Structure formats: structure tokens, C-alpha cells
PDB file of C-alpha atoms and ligand atoms in Angstrom:
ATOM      1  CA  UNK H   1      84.148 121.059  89.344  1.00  0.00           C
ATOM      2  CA  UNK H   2      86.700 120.583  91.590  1.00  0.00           C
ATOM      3  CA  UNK H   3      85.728 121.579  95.623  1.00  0.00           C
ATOM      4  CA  UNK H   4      88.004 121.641  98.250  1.00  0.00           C
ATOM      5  CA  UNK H   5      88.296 122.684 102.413  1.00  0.00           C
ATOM      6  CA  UNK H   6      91.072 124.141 103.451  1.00  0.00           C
ATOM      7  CA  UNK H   7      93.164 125.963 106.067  1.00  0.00           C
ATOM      8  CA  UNK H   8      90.625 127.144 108.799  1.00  0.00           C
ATOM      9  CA  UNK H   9      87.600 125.561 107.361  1.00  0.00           C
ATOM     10  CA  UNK H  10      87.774 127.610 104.408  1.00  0.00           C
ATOM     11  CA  UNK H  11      85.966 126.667 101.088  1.00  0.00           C
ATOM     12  CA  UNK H  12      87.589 126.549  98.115  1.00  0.00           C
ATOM     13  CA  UNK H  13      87.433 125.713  94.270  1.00  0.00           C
ATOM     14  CA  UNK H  14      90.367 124.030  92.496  1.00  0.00           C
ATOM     15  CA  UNK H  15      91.360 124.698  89.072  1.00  0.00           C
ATOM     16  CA  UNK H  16      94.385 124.576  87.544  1.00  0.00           C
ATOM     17  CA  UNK H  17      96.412 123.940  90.419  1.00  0.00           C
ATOM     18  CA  UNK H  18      94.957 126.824  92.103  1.00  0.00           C
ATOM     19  CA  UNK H  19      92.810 127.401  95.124  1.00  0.00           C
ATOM     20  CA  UNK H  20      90.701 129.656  94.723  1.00  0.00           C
ATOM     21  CA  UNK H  21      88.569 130.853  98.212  1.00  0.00           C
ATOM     22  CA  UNK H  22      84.083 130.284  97.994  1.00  0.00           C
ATOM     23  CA  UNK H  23      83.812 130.244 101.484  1.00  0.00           C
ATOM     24  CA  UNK H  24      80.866 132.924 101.598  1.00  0.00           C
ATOM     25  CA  UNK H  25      78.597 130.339  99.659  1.00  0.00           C
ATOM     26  CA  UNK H  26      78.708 128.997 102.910  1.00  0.00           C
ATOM     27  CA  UNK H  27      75.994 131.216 104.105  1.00  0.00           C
ATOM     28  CA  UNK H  28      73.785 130.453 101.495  1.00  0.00           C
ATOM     29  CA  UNK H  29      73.151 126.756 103.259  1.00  0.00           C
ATOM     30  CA  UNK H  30      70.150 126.462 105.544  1.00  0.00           C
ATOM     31  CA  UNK H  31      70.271 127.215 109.069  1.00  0.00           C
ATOM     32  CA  UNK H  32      70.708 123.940 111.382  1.00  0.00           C
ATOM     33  CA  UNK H  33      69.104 123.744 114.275  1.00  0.00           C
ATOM     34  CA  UNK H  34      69.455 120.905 117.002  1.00  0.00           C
ATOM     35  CA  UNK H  35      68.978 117.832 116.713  1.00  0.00           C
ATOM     36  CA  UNK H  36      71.662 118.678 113.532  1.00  0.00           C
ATOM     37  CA  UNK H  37      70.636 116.969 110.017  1.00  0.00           C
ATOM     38  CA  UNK H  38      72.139 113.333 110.210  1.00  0.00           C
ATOM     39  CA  UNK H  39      73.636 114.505 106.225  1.00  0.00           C
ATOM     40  CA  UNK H  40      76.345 116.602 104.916  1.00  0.00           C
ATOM     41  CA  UNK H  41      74.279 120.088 104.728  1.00  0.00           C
ATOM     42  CA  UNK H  42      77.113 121.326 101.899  1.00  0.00           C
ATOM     43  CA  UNK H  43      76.813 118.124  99.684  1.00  0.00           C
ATOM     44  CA  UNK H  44      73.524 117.994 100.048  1.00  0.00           C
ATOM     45  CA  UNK H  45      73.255 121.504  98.697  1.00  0.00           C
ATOM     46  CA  UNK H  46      75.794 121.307  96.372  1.00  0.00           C
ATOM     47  CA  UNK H  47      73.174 121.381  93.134  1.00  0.00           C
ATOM     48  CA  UNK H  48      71.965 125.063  94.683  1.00  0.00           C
ATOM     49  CA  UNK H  49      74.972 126.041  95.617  1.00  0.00           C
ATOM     50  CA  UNK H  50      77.025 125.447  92.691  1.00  0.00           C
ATOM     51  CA  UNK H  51      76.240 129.117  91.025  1.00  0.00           C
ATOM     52  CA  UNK H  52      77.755 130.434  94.013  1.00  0.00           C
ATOM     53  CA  UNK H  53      80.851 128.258  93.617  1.00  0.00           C
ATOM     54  CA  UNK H  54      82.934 130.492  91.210  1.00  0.00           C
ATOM     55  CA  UNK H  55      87.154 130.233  90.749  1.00  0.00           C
ATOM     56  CA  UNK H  56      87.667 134.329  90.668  1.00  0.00           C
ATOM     57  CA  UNK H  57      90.047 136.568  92.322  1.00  0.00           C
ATOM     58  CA  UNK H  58      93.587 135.660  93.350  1.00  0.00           C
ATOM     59  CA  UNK H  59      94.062 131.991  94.504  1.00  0.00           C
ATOM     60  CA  UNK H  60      96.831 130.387  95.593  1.00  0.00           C
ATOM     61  CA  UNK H  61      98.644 127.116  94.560  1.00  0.00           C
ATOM     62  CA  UNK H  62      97.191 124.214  95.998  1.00  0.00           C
ATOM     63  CA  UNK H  63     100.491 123.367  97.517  1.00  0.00           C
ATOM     64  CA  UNK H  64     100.529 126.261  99.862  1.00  0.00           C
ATOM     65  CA  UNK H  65      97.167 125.394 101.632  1.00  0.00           C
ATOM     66  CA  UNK H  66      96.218 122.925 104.120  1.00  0.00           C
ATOM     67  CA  UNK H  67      93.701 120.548 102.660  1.00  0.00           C
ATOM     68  CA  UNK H  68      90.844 119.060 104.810  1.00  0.00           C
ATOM     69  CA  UNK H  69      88.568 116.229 104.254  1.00  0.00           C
ATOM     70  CA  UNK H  70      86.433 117.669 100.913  1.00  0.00           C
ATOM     71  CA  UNK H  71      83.185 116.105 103.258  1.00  0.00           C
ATOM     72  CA  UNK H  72      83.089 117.803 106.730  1.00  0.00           C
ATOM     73  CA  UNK H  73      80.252 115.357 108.066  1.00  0.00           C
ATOM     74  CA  UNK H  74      79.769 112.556 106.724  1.00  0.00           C
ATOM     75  CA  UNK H  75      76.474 110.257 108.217  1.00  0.00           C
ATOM     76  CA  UNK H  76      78.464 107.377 107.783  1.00  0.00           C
ATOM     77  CA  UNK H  77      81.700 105.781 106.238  1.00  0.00           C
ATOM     78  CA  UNK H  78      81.020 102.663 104.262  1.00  0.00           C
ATOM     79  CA  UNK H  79      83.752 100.123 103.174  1.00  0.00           C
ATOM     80  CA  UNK H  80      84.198  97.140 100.885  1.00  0.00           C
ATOM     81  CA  UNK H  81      86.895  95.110 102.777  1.00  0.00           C
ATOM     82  CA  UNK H  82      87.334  92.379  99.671  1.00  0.00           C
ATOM     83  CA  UNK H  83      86.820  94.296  96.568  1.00  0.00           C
ATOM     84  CA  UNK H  84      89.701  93.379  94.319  1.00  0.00           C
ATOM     85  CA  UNK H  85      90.582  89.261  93.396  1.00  0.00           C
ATOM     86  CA  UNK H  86      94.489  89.579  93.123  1.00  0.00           C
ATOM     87  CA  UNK H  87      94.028  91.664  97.118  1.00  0.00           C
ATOM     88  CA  UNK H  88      92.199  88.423  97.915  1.00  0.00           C
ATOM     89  CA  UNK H  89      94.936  86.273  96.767  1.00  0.00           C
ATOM     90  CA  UNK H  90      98.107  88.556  98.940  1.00  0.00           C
ATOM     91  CA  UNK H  91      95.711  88.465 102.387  1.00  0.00           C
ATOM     92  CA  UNK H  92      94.945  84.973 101.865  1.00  0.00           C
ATOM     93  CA  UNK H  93      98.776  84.613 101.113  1.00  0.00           C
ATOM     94  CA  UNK H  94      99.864  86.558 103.802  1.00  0.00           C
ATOM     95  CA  UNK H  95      99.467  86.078 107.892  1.00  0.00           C
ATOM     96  CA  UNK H  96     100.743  89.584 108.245  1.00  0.00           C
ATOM     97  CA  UNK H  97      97.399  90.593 106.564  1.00  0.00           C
ATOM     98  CA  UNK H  98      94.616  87.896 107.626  1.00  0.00           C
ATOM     99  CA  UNK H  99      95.992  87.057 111.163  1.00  0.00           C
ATOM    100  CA  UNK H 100      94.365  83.834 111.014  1.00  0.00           C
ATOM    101  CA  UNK H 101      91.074  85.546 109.959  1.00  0.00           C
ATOM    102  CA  UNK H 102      88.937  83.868 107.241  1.00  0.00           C
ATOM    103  CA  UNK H 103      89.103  86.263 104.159  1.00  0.00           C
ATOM    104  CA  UNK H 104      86.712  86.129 102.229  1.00  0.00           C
ATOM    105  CA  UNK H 105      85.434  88.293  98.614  1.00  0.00           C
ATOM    106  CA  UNK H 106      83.293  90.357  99.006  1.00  0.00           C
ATOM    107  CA  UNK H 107      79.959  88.805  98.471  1.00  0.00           C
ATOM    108  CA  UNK H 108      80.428  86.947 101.431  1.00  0.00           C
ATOM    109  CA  UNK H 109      82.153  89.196 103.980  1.00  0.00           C
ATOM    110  CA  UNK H 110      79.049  92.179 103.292  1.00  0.00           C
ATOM    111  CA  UNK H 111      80.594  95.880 103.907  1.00  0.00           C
ATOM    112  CA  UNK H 112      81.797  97.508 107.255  1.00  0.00           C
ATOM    113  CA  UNK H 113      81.505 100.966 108.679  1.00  0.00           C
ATOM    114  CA  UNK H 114      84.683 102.855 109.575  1.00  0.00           C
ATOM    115  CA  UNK H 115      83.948 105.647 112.565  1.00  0.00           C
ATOM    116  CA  UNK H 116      83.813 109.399 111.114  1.00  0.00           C
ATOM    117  CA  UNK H 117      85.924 110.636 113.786  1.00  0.00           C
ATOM    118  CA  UNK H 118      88.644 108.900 112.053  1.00  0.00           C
ATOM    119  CA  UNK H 119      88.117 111.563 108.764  1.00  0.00           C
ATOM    120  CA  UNK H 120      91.142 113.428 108.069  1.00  0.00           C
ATOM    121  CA  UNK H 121      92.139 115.336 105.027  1.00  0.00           C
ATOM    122  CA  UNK H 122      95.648 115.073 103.567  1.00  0.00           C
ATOM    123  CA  UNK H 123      96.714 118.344 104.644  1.00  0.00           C
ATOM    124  CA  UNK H 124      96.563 116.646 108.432  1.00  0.00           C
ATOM    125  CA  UNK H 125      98.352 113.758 107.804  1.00  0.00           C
ATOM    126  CA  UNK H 126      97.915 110.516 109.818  1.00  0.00           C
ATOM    127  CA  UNK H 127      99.001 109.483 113.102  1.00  0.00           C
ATOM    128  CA  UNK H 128      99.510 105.999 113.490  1.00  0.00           C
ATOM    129  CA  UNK H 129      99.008 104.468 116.925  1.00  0.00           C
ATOM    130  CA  UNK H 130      99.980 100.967 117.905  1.00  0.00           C
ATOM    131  CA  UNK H 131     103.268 100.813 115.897  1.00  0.00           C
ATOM    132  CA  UNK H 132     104.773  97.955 117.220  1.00  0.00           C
ATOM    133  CA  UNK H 133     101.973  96.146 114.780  1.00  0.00           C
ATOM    134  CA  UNK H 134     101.723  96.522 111.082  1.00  0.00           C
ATOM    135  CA  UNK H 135      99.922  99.755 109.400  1.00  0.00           C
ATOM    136  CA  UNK H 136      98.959  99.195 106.255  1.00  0.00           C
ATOM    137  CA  UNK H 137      98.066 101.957 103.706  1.00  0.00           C
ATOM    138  CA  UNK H 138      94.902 100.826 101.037  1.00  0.00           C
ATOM    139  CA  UNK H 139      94.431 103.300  98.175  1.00  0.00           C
ATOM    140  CA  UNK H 140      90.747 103.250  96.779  1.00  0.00           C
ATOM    141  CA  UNK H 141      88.417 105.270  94.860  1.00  0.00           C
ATOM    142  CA  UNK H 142      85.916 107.102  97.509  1.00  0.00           C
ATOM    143  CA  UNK H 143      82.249 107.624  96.278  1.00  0.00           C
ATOM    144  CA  UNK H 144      80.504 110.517  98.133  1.00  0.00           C
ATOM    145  CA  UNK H 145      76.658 109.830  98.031  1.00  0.00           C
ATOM    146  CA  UNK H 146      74.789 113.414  96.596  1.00  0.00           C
ATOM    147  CA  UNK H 147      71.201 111.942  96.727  1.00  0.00           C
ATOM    148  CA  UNK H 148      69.270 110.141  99.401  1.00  0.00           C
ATOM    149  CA  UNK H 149      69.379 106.382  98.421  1.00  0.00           C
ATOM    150  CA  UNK H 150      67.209 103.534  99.613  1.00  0.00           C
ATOM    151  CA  UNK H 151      66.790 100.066  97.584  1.00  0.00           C
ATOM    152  CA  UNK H 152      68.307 101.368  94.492  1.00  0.00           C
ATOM    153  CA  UNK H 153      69.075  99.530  91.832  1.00  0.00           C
ATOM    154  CA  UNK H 154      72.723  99.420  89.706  1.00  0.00           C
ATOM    155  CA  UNK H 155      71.400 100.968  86.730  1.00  0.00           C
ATOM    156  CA  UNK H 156      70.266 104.113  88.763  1.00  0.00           C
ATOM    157  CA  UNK H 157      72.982 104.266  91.206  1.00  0.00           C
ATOM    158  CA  UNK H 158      74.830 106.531  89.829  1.00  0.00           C
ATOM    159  CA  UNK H 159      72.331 109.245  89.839  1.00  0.00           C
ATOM    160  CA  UNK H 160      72.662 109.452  93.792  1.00  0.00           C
ATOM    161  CA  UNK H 161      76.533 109.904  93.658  1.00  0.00           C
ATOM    162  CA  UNK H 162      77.481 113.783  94.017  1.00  0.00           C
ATOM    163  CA  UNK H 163      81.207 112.941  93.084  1.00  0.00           C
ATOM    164  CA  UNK H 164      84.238 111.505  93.818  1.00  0.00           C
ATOM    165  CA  UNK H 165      87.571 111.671  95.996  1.00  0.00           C
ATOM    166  CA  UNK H 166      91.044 109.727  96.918  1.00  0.00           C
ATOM    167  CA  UNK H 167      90.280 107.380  99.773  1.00  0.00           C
ATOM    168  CA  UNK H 168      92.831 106.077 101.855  1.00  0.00           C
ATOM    169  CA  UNK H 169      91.784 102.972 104.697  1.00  0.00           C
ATOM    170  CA  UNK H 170      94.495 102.659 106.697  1.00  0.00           C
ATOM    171  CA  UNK H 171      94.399  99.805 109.090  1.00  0.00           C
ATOM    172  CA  UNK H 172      96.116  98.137 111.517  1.00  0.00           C
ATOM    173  CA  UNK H 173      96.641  94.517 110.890  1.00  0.00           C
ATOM    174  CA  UNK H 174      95.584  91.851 113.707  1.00  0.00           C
ATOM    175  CA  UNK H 175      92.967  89.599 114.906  1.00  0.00           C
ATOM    176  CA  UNK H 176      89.825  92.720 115.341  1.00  0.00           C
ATOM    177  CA  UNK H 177      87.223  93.549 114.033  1.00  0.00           C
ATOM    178  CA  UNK H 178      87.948  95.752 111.011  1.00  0.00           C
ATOM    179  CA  UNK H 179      85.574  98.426 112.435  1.00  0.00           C
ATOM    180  CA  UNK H 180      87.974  98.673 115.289  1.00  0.00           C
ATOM    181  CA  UNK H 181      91.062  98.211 113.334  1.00  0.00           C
ATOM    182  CA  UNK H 182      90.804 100.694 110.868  1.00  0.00           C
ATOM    183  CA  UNK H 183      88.759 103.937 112.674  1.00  0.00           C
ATOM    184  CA  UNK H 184      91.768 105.290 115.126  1.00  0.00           C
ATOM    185  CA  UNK H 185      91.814 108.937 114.493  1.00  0.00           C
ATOM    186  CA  UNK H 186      92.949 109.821 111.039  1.00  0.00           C
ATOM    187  CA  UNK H 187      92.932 106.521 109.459  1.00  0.00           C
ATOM    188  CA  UNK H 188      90.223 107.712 106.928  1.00  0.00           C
ATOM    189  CA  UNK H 189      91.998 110.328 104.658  1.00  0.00           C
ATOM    190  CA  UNK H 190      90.070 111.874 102.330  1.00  0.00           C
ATOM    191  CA  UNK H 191      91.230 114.040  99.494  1.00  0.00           C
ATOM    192  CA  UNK H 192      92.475 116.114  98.084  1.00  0.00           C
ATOM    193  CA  UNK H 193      88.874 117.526  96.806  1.00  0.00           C
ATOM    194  CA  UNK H 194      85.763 116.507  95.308  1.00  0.00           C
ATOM    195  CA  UNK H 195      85.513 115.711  91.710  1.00  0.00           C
ATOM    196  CA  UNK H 196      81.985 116.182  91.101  1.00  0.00           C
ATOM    197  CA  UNK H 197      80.010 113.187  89.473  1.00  0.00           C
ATOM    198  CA  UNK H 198      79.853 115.301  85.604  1.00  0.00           C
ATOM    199  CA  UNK H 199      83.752 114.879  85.666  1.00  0.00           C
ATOM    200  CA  UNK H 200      83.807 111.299  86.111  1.00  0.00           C
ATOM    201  CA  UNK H 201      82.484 109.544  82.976  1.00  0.00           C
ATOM    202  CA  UNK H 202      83.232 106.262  84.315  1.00  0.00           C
ATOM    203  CA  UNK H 203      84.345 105.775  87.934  1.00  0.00           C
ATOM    204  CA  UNK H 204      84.612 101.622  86.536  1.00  0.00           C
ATOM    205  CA  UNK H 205      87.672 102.941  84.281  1.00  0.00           C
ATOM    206  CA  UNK H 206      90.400 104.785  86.650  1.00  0.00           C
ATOM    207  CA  UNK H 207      93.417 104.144  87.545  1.00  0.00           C
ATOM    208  CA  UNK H 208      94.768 103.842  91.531  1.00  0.00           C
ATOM    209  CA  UNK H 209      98.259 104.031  92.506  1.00  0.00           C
ATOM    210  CA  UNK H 210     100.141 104.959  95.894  1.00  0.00           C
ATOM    211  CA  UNK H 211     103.508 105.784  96.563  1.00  0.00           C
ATOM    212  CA  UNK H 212     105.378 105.264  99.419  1.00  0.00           C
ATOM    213  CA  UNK H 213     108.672 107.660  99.987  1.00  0.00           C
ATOM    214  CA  UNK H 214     108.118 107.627  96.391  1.00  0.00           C
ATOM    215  CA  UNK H 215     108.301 103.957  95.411  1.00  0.00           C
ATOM    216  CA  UNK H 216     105.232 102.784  93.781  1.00  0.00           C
ATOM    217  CA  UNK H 217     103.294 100.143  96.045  1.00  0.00           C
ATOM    218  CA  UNK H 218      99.942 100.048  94.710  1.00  0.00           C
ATOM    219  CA  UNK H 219      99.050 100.422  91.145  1.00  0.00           C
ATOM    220  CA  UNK H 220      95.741  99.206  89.802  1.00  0.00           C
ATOM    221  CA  UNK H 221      92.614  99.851  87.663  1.00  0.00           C
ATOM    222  CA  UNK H 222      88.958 100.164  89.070  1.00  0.00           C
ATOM    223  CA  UNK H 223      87.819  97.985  86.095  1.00  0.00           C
ATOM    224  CA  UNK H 224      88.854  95.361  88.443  1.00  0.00           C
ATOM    225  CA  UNK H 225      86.598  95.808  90.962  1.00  0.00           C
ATOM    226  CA  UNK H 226      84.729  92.650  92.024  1.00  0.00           C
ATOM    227  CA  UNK H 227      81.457  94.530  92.574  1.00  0.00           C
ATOM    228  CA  UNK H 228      81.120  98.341  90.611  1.00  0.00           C
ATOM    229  CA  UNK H 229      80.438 101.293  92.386  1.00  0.00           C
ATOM    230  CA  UNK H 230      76.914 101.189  90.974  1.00  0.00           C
ATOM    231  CA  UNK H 231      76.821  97.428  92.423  1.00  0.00           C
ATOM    232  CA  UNK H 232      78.245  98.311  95.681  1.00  0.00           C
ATOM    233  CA  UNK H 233      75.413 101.582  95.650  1.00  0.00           C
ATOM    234  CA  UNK H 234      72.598  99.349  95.298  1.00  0.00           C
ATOM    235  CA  UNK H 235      74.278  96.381  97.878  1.00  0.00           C
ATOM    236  CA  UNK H 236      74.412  98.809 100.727  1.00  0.00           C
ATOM    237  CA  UNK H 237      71.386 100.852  99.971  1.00  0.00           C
ATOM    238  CA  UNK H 238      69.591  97.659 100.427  1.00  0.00           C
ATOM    239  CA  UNK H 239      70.852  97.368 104.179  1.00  0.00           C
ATOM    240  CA  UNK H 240      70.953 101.518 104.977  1.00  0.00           C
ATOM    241  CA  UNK H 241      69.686 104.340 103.722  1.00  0.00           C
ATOM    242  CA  UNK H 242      72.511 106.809 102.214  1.00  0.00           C
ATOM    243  CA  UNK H 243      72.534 110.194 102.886  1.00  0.00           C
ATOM    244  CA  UNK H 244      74.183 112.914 100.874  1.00  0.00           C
ATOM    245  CA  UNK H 245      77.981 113.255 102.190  1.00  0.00           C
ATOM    246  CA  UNK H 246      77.893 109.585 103.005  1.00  0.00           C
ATOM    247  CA  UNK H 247      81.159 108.230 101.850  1.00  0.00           C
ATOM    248  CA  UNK H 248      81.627 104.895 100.143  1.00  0.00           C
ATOM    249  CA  UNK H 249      85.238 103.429  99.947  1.00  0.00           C
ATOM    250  CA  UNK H 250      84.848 101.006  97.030  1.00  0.00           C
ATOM    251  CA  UNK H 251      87.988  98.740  98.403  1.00  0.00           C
ATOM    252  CA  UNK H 252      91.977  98.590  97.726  1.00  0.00           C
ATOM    253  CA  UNK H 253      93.657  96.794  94.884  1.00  0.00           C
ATOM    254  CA  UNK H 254      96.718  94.520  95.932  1.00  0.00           C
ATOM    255  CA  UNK H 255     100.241  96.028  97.196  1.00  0.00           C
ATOM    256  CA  UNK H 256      98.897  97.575 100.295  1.00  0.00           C
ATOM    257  CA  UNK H 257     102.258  97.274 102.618  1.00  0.00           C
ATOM    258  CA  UNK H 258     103.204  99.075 105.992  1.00  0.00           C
ATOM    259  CA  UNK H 259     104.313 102.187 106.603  1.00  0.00           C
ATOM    260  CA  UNK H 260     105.729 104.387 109.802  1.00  0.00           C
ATOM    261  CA  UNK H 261     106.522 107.510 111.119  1.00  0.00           C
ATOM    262  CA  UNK H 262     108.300 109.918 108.949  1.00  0.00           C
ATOM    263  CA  UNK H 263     106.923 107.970 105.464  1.00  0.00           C
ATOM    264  CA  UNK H 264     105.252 110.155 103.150  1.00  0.00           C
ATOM    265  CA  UNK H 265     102.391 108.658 100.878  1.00  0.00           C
ATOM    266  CA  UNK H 266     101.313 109.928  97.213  1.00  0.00           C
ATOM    267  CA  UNK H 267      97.922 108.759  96.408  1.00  0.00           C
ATOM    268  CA  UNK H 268      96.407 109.190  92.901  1.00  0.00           C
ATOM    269  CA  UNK H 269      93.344 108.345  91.084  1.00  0.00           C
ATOM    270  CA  UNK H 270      93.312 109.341  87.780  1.00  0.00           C
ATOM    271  CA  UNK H 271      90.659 112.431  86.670  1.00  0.00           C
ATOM    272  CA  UNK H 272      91.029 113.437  90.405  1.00  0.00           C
ATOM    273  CA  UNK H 273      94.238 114.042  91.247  1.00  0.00           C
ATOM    274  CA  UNK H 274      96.780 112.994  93.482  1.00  0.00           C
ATOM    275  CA  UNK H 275      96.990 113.826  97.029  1.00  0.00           C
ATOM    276  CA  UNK H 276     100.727 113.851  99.219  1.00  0.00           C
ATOM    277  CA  UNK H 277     100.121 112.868 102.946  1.00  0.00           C
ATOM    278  CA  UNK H 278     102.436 111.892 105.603  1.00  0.00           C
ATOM    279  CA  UNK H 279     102.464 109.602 108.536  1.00  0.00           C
ATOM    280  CA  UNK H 280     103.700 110.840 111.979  1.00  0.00           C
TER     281      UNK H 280
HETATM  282 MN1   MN Z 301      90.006  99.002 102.449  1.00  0.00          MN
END
């Protein structure tokens, strides 16, 4: 299944290339009451809900809506910075990427957290600030967590995943942390739905590509990912606990390249979709 927000916070299935409008499901969730739950309350009730979640009536073509982030409140964002060798190789190569920094796979550097306030969907489009330094776009398969996860291990990690989405980690290159660098408002896109976890036999066998004004910039396989998704599951749930709607960026391939006002990106992952979003 294919689940999308859209327009005014509207709630949507996806099928076909149509939207088609759930939002009344909505009321089925539980009531939240302050202090609010620190989870997603629609992934995490995405298993009860999904009866409700039925493509009937009219829709309308996905390119007529506005699509929102597919997770409205996520806990936390989670990023691999290092997660593919050959992107190791073009930031060690390249001072417009590692700014002197030490760069570093993976298993050394850990993960970092990118704010939630910088959550967009594609439909908003991302504003770049500081553009008299490089803005780089990273393509990457996004994990959204379904299942409360603490010290799991790779073989069950998939179990706790409630599906998948188009991640894009845009950052601004320079000498900061990468928490700092890459959480500006709208530098987490998220799109252009969620693929829910029976769709994806194999998140370790996708493809990943970006466009740029229609010139192809990144295109790569997740079977090249240092550490799996399951891998990166049980890494981080051994630091944090993951909540459902927690999203997990599983790291970009190489080709990631700057872009600037007016560009429009095309991000695909393959048994997703592809997602069009452009930078003011
Ligand atoms: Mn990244």
C-alpha cells in the first residue's frame, strides 16, 4: 500500500497514479492528550488502521496534489553520513565536500540526527539558505520505523520497519557539524508516500537515482550499502530507542553535486516511485 499527505493535511492512498482521499481514518486514531506521544500516532496505528485505508471514489492524479512529508511527526531523524565506499572515495577526493574534515566510513563516524523541523514533503520544495556556499542534494532510501525497537538484532530488524520512502539530505557543505549543516528548514524531503514494508521484498536490492534539471547525477544500487538497513536498525537501536514514524536515512551513493534556485530535482527509488521537487 501506497499512503500519502497531501494538500491541507489531507490523507490519501496512491494507486495507479491516483490519489485517492482516507482522510476520515484519521479519526479512528486515539485521542492525544498533553504531554503528546513522543511517536508518529498514524504510523504507529497503521496495522489498525489499514482496513480503513481504502482507494474508492474519484481521486485525482497525483500530479495535481500537493504532497507532504508521508510522516507528519517523526520522534527523530536518523542518518548514516558514510554509507556508500565509492561516496567515500569523491568526499575524500573533494575539498568542496570534506572542508578539511576527516571522513571517515561509517563504522567509525557512528550516525547523526538531522532536526524534524527541517521535514518537508516534495510538494513544498526546498529553500536553500546560505547560497553563496555549496548545497548539495544526497538521494537515499528512507526507512520509517513501524515498531518500537530497542537492542535489536539484524536478523529481526526488519520486523520493526513499517515501510519505506525517497529521502533526500540536503546539506550545506563547510567546516560544521553535520547536525547543523544539514537541518535548515526543508533540507529533509520526504516522499512522495509510504511504501509499506509488504511491498518491499528487499530494501538491500533497489535502485537510487536523482536528476537534476533532468541530467542524471546520482545513480546507484542499495546493494552497495556499507552497512544494510537491517545493520543500520540494529546499530542505532543499540544507542536509542526507535519509535514508530522514526525515520532512518540509510546514506547517499556518490554524484551528490550542488544545486540552486530555480533547479528542479527528480528523485527515484525503484518499487517506490519517483518524487519531482524544486529548489527556491
Ligand atoms: Mn546523507
Amino acid at each position: 500500500m501506497k499512503i500519502c499527505r497531501f494538500d491541507d493535511n489531507r490523507l490519501g492512498v496512491v494507486r495507479d497514479g491516483m490519489v485517492y482521499d482516507v482522510t476520515p481514518a484519521l479519526k479512528k486514531l486515539p485521542a492525544a492528550g498533553y504531554p503528546l506521544p513522543g511517536h508518529d500516532p498514524l504510523i504507529a496505528a497503521l496495522p489498525k488502521l489499514k482496513k480503513y485505508l481504502v482507494a474508492k471514489g474519484k481521486g485525482k492524479p497525483v500530479s495535481k496534489v500537493k504532497l507532504l512529508s508521508p510522516v507528519a511527526n517523526p520522534g527523530k531523524i536518523i542518518a548514516a553520513p558514510v554509507n556508500y565506499t565509492k561516496h567515500l572515495q569523491e568526499a575524500l577526493a573533494d575539498k568542496g565536500i570534506h572542508h578539511g574534515n576527516l571522513v571517515h566510513e561509517i563504522h567509525k563516524v557512528g550516525m547523526f540526527l538531522k532536526a524534524t523541523s527541517a521535514l518537508v514533503g516534495p510538494g513544498e520544495g526546498v529553500k536553500l539558505i546560505h547560497t553563496d556556499r555549496r548545497n548539495d542534494h544526497e538521494v537515499e532510501l528512507a526507512v520509517v520505523i513501524g515498531k518500537k525497537a530497542k537492542n535489536v538484532k539484524a536478523e529481526k530488524a526488519l520486523d520493526h520497519v513499517a515501510g519505506y520512502c525517497i529521502g533526500l539530505d540536503m546539506t550545506i557543505r563547510g567546516p560544521e557539524e553535520r547536525s547543523l549543516r544539514k537541518s535548515p528548514d526543508s533540507y529533509c524531503v520526504l516522499g512522495p508516500w509510504l511504501v509499506t514494508r509488504d511491498e518491499i521484498e528487499d530494501p538491500g536490492n533497489l535502485s537510487v537515482k536523482i536528476e537534476v534539471n533532468g541530467e542524471v547525477k546520482q545513480d546507484a544500487h542499495t546493494s552497495d550499502l556499507i552497512l544494510s538497513v537491517a545493520q543500520l536498525i540494529e546499530w542505532g537501536s543499540s544507542f536509542y530507542t526507535l519509535h514508530p514514524g522514526d525515520v532512518l536515512l540509510t546514506g547517499t551513493p556518490q554524484g551528490v553535486g550542488p544545486v540552486k534556485p530555480g533547479d528542479v530535482m527528480v528523485a527515484s527509488v525503484q518499487g517506490i516511485g519517483e518524487m519531482r521537487v524544486a529548489v527556491k
